[in-house]
Coordinates of C-alpha atoms in Angstrom, one line a residue:
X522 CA -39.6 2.6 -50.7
X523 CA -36.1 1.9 -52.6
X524 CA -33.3 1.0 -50.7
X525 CA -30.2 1.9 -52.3
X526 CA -26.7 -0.3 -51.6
X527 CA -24.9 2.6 -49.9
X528 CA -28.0 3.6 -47.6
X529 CA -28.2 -0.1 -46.3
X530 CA -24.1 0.0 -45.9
X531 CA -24.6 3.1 -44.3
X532 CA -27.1 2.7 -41.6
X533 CA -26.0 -1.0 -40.7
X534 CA -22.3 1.2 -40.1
X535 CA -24.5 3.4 -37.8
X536 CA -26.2 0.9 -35.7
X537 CA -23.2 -1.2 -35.1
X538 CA -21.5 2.1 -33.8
X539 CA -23.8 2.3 -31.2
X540 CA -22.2 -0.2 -28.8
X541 CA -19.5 1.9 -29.4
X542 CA -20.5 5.2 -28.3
X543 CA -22.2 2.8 -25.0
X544 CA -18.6 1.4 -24.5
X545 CA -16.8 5.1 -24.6
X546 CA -19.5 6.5 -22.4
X547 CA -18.9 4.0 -19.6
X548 CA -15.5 3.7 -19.9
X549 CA -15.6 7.6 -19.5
X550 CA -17.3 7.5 -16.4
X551 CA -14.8 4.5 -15.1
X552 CA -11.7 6.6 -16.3
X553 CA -13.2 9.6 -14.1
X554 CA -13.9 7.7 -11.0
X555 CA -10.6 5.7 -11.5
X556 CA -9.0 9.0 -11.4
X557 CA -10.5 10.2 -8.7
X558 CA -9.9 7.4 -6.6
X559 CA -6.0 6.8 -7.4
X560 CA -6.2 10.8 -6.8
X561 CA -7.6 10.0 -3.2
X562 CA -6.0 7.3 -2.1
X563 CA -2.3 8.2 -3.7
X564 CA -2.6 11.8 -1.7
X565 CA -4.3 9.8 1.5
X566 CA -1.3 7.6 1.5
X567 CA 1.6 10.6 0.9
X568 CA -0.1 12.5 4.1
X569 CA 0.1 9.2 6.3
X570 CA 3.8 8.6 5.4
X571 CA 4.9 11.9 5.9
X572 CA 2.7 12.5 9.1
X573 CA 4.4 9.3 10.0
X574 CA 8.2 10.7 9.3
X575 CA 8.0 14.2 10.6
X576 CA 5.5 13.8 13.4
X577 CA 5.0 10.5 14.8
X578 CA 8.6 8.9 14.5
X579 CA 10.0 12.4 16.1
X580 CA 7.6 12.8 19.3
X581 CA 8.2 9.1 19.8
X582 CA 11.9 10.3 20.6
X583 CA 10.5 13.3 22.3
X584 CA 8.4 11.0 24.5
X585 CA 11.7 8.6 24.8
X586 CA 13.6 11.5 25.8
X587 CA 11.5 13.1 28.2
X588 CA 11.0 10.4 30.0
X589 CA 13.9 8.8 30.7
X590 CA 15.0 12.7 31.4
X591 CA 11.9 12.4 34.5
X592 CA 13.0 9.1 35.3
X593 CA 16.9 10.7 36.2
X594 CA 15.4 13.2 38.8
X595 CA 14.5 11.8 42.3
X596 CA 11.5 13.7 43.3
X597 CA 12.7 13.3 47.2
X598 CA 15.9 15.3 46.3
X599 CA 14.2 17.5 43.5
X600 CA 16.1 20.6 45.4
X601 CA 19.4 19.6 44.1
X602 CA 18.7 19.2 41.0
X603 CA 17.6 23.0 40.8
X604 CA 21.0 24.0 42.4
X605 CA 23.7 25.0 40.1
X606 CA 25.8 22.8 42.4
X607 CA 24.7 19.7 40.8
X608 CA 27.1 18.3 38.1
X609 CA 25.0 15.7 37.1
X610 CA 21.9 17.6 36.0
X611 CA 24.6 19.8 34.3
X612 CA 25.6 17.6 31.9
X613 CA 22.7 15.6 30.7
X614 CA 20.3 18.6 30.4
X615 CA 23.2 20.5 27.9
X616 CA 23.9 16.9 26.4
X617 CA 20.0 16.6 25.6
X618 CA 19.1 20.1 24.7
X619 CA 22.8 20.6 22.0
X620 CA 22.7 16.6 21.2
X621 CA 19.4 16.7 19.2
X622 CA 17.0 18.4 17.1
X623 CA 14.1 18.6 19.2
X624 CA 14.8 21.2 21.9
X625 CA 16.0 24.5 22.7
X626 CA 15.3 24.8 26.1
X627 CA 14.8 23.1 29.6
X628 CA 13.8 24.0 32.7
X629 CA 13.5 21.9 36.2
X630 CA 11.2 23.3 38.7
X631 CA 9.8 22.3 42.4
X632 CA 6.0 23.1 44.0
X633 CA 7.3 26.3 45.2
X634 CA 8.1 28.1 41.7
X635 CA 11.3 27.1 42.4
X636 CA 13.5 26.2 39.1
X637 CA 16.8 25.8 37.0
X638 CA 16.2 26.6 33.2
X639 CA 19.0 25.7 30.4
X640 CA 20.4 27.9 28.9
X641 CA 20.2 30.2 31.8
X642 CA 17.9 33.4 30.5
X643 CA 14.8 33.6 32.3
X644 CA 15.5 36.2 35.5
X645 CA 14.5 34.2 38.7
X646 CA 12.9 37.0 40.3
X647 CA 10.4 37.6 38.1
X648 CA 9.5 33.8 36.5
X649 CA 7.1 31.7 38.1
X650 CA 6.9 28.4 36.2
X651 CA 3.6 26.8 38.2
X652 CA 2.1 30.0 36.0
X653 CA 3.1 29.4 32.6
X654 CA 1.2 27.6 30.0
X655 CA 2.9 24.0 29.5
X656 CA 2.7 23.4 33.5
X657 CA 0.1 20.6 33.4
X658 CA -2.5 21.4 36.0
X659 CA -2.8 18.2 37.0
X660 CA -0.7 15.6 38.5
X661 CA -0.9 12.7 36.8
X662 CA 2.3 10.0 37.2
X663 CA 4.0 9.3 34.0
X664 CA 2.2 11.6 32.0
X665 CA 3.5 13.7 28.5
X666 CA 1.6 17.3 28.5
X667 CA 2.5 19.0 25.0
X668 CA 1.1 22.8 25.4
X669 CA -0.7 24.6 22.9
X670 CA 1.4 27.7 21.3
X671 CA 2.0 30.1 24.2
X672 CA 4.4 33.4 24.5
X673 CA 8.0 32.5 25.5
X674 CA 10.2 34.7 27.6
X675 CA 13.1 34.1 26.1
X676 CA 13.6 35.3 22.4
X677 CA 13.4 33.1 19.8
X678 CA 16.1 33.5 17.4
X679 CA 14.6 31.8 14.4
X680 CA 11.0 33.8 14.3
X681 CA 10.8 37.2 16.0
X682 CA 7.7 37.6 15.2
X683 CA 5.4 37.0 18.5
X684 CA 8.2 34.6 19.7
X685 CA 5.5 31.4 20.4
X686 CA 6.6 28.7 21.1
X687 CA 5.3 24.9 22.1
X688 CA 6.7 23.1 25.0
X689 CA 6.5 19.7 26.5
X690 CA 6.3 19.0 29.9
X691 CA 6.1 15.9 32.5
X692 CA 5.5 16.0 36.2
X693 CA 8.0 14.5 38.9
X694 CA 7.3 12.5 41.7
X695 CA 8.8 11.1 44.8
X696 CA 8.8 7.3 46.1
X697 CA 5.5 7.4 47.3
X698 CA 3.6 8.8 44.6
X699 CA 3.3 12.6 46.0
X700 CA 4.1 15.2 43.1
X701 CA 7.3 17.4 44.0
X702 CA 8.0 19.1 40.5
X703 CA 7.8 19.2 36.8
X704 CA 10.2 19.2 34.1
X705 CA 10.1 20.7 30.6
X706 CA 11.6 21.3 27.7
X707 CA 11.0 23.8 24.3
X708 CA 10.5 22.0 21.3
X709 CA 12.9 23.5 18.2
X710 CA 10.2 23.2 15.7
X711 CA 12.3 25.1 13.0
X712 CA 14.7 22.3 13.0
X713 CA 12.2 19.5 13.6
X714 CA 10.4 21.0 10.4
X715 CA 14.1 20.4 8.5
X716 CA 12.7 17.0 7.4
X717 CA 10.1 18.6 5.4
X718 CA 12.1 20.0 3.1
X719 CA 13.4 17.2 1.5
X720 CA 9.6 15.7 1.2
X721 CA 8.2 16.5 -2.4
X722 CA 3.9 16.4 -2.2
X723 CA 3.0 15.7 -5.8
X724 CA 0.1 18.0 -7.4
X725 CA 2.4 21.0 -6.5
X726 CA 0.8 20.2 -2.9
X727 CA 1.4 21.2 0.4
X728 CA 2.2 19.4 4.3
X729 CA 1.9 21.5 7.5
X730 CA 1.3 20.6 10.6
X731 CA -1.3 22.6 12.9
X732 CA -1.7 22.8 16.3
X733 CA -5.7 22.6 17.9
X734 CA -5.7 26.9 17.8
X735 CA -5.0 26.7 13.9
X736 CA -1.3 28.0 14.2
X737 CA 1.1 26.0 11.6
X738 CA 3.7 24.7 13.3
X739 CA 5.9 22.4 10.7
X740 CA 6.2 23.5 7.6
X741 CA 9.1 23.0 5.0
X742 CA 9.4 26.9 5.0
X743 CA 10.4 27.9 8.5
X744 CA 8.9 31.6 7.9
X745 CA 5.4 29.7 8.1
X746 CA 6.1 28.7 11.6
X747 CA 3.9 30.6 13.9
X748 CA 3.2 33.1 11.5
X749 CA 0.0 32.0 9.4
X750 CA -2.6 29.7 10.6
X751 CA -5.5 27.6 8.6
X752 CA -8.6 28.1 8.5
X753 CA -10.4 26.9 12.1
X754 CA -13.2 25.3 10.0
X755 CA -10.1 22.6 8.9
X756 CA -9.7 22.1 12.3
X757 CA -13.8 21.4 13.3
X758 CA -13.7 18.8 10.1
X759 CA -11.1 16.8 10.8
X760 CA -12.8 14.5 13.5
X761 CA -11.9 11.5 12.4
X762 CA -8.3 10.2 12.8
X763 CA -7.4 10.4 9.4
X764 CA -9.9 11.9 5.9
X765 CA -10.1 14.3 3.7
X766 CA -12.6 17.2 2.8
X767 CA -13.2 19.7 -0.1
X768 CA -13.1 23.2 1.3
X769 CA -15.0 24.8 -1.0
X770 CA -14.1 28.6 0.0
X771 CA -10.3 28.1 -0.5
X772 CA -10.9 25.7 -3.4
X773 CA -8.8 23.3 -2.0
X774 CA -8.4 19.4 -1.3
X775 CA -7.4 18.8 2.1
X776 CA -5.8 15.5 3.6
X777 CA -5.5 15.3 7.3
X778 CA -4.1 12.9 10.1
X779 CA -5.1 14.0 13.6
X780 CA -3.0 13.0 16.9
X781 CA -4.4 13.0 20.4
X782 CA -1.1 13.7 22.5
X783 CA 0.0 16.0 21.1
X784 CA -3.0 17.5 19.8
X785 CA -1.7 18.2 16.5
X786 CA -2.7 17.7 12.9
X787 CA -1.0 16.9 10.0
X788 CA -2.6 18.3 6.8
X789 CA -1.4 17.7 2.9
X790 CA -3.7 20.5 0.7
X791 CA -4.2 20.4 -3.0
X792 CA -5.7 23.2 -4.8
X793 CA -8.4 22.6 -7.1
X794 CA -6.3 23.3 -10.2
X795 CA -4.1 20.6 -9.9
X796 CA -6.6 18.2 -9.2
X797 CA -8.7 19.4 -12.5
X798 CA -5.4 19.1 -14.4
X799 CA -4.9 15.5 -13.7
X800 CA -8.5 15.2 -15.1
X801 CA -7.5 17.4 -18.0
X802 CA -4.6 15.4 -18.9
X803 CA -7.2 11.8 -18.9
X804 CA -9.7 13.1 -20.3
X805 CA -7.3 14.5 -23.2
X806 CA -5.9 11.4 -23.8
X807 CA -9.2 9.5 -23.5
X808 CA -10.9 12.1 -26.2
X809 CA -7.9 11.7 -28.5
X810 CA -8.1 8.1 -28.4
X811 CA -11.9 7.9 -29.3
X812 CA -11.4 11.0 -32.1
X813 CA -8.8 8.5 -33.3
X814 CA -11.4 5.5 -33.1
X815 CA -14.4 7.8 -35.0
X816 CA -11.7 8.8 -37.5
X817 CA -10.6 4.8 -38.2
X818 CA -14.0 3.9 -38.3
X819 CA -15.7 5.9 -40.8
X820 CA -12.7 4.9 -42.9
X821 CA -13.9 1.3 -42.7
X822 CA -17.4 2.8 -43.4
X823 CA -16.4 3.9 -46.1
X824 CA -14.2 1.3 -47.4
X825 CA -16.8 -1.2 -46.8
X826 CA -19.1 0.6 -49.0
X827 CA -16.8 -0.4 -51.8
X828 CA -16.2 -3.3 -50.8
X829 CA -20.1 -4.6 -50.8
X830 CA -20.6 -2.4 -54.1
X831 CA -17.9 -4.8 -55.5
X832 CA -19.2 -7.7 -54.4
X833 CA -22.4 -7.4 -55.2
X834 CA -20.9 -6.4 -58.6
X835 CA -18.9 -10.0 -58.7
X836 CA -22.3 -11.5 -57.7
X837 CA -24.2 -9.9 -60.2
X838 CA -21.5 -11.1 -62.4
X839 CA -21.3 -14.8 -61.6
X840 CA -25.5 -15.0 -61.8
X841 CA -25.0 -14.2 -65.1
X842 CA -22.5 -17.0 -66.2
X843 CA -19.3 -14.4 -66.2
X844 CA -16.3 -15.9 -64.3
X845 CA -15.3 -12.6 -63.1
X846 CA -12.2 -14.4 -61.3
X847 CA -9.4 -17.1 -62.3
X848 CA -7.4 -16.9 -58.5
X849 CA -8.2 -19.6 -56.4
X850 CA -8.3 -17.8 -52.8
X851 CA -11.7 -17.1 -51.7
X852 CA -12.7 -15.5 -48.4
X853 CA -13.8 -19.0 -47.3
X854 CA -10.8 -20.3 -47.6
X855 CA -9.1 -17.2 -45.9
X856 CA -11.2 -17.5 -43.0
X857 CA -10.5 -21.5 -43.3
X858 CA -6.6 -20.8 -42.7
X859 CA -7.7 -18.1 -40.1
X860 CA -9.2 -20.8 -38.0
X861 CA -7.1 -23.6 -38.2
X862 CA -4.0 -21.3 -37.7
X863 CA -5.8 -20.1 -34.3
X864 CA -6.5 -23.6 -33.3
X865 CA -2.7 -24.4 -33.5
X866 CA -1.9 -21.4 -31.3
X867 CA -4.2 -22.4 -28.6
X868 CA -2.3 -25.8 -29.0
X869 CA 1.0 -24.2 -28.6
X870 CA -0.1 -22.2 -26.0
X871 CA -1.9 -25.1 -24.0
X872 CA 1.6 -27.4 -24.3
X873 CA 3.6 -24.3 -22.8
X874 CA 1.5 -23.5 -20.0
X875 CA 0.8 -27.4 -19.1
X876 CA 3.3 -29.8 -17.6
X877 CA 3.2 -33.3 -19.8
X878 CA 4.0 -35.6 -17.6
X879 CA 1.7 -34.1 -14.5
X880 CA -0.9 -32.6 -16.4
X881 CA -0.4 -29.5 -13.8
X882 CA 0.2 -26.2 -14.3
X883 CA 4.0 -25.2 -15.6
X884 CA 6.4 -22.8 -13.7
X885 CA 5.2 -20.2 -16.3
X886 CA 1.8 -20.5 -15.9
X887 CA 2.4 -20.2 -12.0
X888 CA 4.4 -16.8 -12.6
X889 CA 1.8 -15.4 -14.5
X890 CA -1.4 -16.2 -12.6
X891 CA 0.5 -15.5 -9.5
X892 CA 1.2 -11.5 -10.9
X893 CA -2.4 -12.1 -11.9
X894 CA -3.7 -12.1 -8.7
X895 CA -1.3 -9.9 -6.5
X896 CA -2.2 -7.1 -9.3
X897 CA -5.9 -7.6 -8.5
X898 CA -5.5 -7.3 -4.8
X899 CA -7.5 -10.7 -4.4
X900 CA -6.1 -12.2 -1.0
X901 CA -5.0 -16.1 -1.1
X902 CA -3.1 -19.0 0.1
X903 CA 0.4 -20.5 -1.3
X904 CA 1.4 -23.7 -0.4
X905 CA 4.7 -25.3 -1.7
X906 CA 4.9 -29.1 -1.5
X907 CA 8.5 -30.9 -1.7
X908 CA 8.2 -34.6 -2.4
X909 CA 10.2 -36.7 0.9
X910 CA 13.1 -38.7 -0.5
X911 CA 12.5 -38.5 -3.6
X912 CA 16.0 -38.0 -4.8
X913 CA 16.2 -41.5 -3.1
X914 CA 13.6 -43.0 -4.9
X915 CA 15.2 -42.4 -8.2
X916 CA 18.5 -43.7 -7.1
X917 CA 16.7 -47.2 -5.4
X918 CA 13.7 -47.4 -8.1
X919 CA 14.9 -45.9 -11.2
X920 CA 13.6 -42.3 -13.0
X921 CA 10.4 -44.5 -14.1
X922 CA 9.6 -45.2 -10.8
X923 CA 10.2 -41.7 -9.5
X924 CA 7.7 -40.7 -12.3
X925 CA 5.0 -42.4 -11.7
X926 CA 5.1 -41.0 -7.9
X927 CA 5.2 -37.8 -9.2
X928 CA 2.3 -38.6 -11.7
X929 CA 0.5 -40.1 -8.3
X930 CA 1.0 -37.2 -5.9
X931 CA -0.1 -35.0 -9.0
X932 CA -3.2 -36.6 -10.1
X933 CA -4.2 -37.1 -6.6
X934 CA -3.6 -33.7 -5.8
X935 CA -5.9 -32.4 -8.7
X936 CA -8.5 -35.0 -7.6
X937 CA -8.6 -33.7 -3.4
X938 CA -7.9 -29.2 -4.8
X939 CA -9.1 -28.9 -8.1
X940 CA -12.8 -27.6 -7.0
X941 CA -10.7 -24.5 -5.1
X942 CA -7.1 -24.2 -5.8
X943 CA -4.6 -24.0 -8.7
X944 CA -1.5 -26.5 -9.0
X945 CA 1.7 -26.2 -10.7
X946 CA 5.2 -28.2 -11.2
X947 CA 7.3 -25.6 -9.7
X948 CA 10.7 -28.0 -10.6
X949 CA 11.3 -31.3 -10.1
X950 CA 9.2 -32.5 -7.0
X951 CA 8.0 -29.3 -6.2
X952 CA 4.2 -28.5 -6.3
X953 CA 2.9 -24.9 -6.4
X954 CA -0.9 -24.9 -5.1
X955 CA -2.7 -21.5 -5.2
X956 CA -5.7 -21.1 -3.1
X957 CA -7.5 -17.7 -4.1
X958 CA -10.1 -16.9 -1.2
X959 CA -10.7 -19.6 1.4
X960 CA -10.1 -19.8 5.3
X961 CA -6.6 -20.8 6.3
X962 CA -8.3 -24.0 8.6
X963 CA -10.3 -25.3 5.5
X964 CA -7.2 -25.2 3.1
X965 CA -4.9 -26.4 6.0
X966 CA -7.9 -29.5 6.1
X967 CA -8.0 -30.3 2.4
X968 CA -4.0 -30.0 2.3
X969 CA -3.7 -32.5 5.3
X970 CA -6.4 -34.8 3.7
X971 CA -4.2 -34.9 0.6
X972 CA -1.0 -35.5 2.7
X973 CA -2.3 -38.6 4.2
X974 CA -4.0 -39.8 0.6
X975 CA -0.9 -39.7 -0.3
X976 CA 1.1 -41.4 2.5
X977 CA -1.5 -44.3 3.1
X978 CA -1.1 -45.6 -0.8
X979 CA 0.3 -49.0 -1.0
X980 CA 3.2 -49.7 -3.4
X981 CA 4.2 -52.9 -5.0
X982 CA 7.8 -52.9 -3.8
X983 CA 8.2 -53.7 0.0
X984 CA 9.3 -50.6 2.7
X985 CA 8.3 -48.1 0.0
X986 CA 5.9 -45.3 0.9
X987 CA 5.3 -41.8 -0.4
X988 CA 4.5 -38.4 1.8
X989 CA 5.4 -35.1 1.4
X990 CA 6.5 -32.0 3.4
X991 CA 4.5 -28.8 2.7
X992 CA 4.9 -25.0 3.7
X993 CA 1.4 -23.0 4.1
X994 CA 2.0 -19.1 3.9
X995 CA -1.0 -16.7 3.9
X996 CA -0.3 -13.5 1.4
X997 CA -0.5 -10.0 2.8
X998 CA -1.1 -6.7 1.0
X999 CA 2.0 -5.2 -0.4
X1000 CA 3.8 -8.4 -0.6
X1001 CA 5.5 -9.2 -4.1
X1002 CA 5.5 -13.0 -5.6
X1003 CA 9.1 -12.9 -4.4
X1004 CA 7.9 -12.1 -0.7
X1005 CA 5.1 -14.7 -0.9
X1006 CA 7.4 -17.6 -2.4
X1007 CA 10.3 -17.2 -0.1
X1008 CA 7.8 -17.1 3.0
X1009 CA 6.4 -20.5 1.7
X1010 CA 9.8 -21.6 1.0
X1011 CA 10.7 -20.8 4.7
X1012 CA 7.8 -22.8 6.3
X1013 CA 8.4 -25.6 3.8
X1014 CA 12.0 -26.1 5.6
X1015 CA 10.7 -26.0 8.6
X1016 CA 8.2 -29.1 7.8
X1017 CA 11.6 -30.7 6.5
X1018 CA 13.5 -29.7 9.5
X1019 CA 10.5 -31.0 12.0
X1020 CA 10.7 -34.7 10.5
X1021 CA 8.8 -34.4 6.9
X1022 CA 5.6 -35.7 6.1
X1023 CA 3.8 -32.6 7.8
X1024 CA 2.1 -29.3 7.0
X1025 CA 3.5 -26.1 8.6
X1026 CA 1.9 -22.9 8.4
X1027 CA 1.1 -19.3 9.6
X1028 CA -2.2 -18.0 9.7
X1029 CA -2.0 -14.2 8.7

């Protein structure tokens, strides 16, 4: 069979772009999954700092409150507290209730139904608090009882619409333990929601919180309060304390944190739409680029069709004794120059990221793996070693002699670390050592075998010994290479401070 030039051109073109099409199908799958998960875990993180702000900061002060409200009541003289008599209860309950954003209400009641309510709108003859829905049934010292949504008596102002409400309530109690009365107070959750409306969920998405019935509770629009509820299937899926689920009716992504006292939960929802957009706007992106790539290549296909028809041209040429060229650059000597220029690069690049006299790692290098390695997420260890006295040194022994001990603690360190840690010449006398994975004890051990390698070498001048001081700090997630250094920084001061020559660190 005859094989024509552009055939052979044309299928070797086709078989070297099948790593291609392998290398866009998997990085299609990565890009989707990538997605997904920033998607997941950017939303996750959204839901837990705003359940954080609007929910758990807020009934921490509620809980504060509350109790130190129970704690200003004695339970053996609970009766005047309920009398209008007493100035006392007066003027903290107004103070508490007009003071912050949490209540609108209070009310201070004995065994016997009994009680003194602020502001004073609930008709005595008729109110029995032992019967209302936030009275814990149960008396149990030191206790917060937040009550599902239940019907107020008094109007609410802010939502006439089946004027619910949600009320927090803790028993009081004499000297010797024996329950005598309760107080409570009505949560403003209009005006706790007023920090929602200056939170902005991404995706066009939406926080509420729910209470265990379904009723929304929070939300940045107060005519949502009381008035719709979620679906009760939200509430049966969110077991865990904190998830998400795909409700597949609603087509919606929703994120939930779930408290136990009170028994709320904090949901962040994204509809469907908005998470296929972010896909959309990938995938766009991701086609464009290989269109672009297909495009670029079948140009080169092309041009490299020429190109071989040429050369086998110029070949057919030069067989036949016609010099067909009078330049001297060939391709050989192109790719020549190609290499050699390459090879001086690496050179250049090995000088700049290698100190000369240590043969460690330079300040630059140190900045850039560091980044590195904080970007991954990879935990390690960063230890920063100041030479003792060395400023001394160079003023008793000259800059040679301070040299050559910075060549020794150097070379020595590289011999003890180099299997599991990365040095560097921070400045001067400083070493930077990077240990990437490892237990705090067995870097702590290697670091302390170097420190005494170090101290125990014997010098030709009389009274002159080496040793170091060294700070060991443990990187956490989150923390930036400015954290990280300063942390080091602080435990290497503290070696200096305890007498040098000594290893300080934290583990964790």
């Amino acid at each position: 069979m005859k094989v024509t030039t552009n055939k052979a051109v044309t299928t070797l073109m086709l078989i070297m772009l099948i790593p291609f099409l392998l290398f866009a199908t998997c990085t299609f799958f990565y890009i989707r999954n990538n997605v997904e998960e920033n998607f997941i875990s950017t939303i996750t993180r959204i839901n837990e700092n705003t359940a954080q702000g609007s929910v758990e900061h807020q009934v921490s002060e509620i809980k504060s409150i509350v109790q130190f409200l129970a704690s200003s009541i004695d339970g053996d003289n609970i009766d005047k507290y309920i009398s209008f008599k007493h100035d006392e209860i007066n003027t903290i309950i107004p103070s508490l209730v007009n003071s912050t954003v949490f209540f609108k209400g209070a009310i201070i009641s004995d065994l016997n139904g009994r009680f003194r309510s602020y502001p004073n709108m609930i008709e005595q003859s008729t109110y029995n608090p032992i019967d209302r829905p936030w009275y814990p049934k149960y008396g149990i010292k030191d206790e917060l009882y937040f009550s599902l949504p239940y019907i107020s008596v008094a109007k609410d102002v802010h939502n006439s619409e089946a004027n619910k409400s949600i009320a927090v309530s803790m028993n009081i109690f004499d000297n010797v333990g024996e329950l005598k009365g309760n107080v409570a107070l009505k949560l403003d959750l209009v005006r706790m929601s007023e920090i929602l409306q200056h939170k902005v969920i991404p995706y066009n998405g939406v926080f509420e919180v729910v209470a265990r019935d379904g009723s929304i509770i929070m939300h940045s629009d107060p005519s949502e309060i009381f008035i719709n509820t979620i679906p009760l299937s939200w509430i049966k899926k969110a077991i865990r304390p904190s998830g998400y689920f795909i409700d597949e009716n609603t087509k919606e992504y929703v994120f939930y944190r779930r408290y136990n006292n009170p028994g709320w939960i904090a949901f962040t929802v994204i509809s469907q739409d908005a998470h296929n957009e972010i896909f959309n706007a990938s995938f766009l992106l991701f086609f464009s680029a290989i269109a672009t790539c297909i495009v670029i290549y079948l140009i080169i296909m092309l041009l490299c069709r020429i190109y071989f028809k040429q050369l086998l041209h110029m070949l057919f040429m030069n067989i036949h004794g016609i010099d067909v060229s009078k330049e001297s650059t060939t391709l050989e000597s192109l790719t020549n120059s190609m290499l050699q220029k390459n090879k001086e690069i690496q050179i250049a690049e090995n000088i700049s990221l290698t100190d000369s006299l240590t043969g460690l790692g330079t300040r630059r290098k140190f900045d850039r793996d560091i980044e590195d390695i904080i970007e991954n997420n990879n935990s390690f260890h960063l230890a920063m070693i100041d030479l003792d006295n060395f400023k001394s040194i160079n003023d008793t022994y000259g800059h040679h002699t301070g040299d050559l001990v910075l060549k020794f603690v150097s070379q020595s360190g590289l011999e003890s670390l180099e299997h599991f840690a990365t040095l560097y010449r921070f400045g001067g006398e400083e070493i930077a050592v990077i240990f990437p994975g490892g237990s705090y004890a067995e870097i702590y051990y290697h670091l302390d075998q170097w420190r005494l390698k170090v101290n125990n070498r014997k010098w030709r001048e009389k009274q002159f010994y080496t040793s170091f001081s060294c700070g060991l700090a443990t990187w956490q997630a989150g923390e930036t290479p400015q954290q990280i250094l300063e942390k080091a920084d602080k435990l290497l001061y503290a070696a200096k401070q305890k007498g040098k020559n000594c290893i300080v660190g934290i583990e964790g």
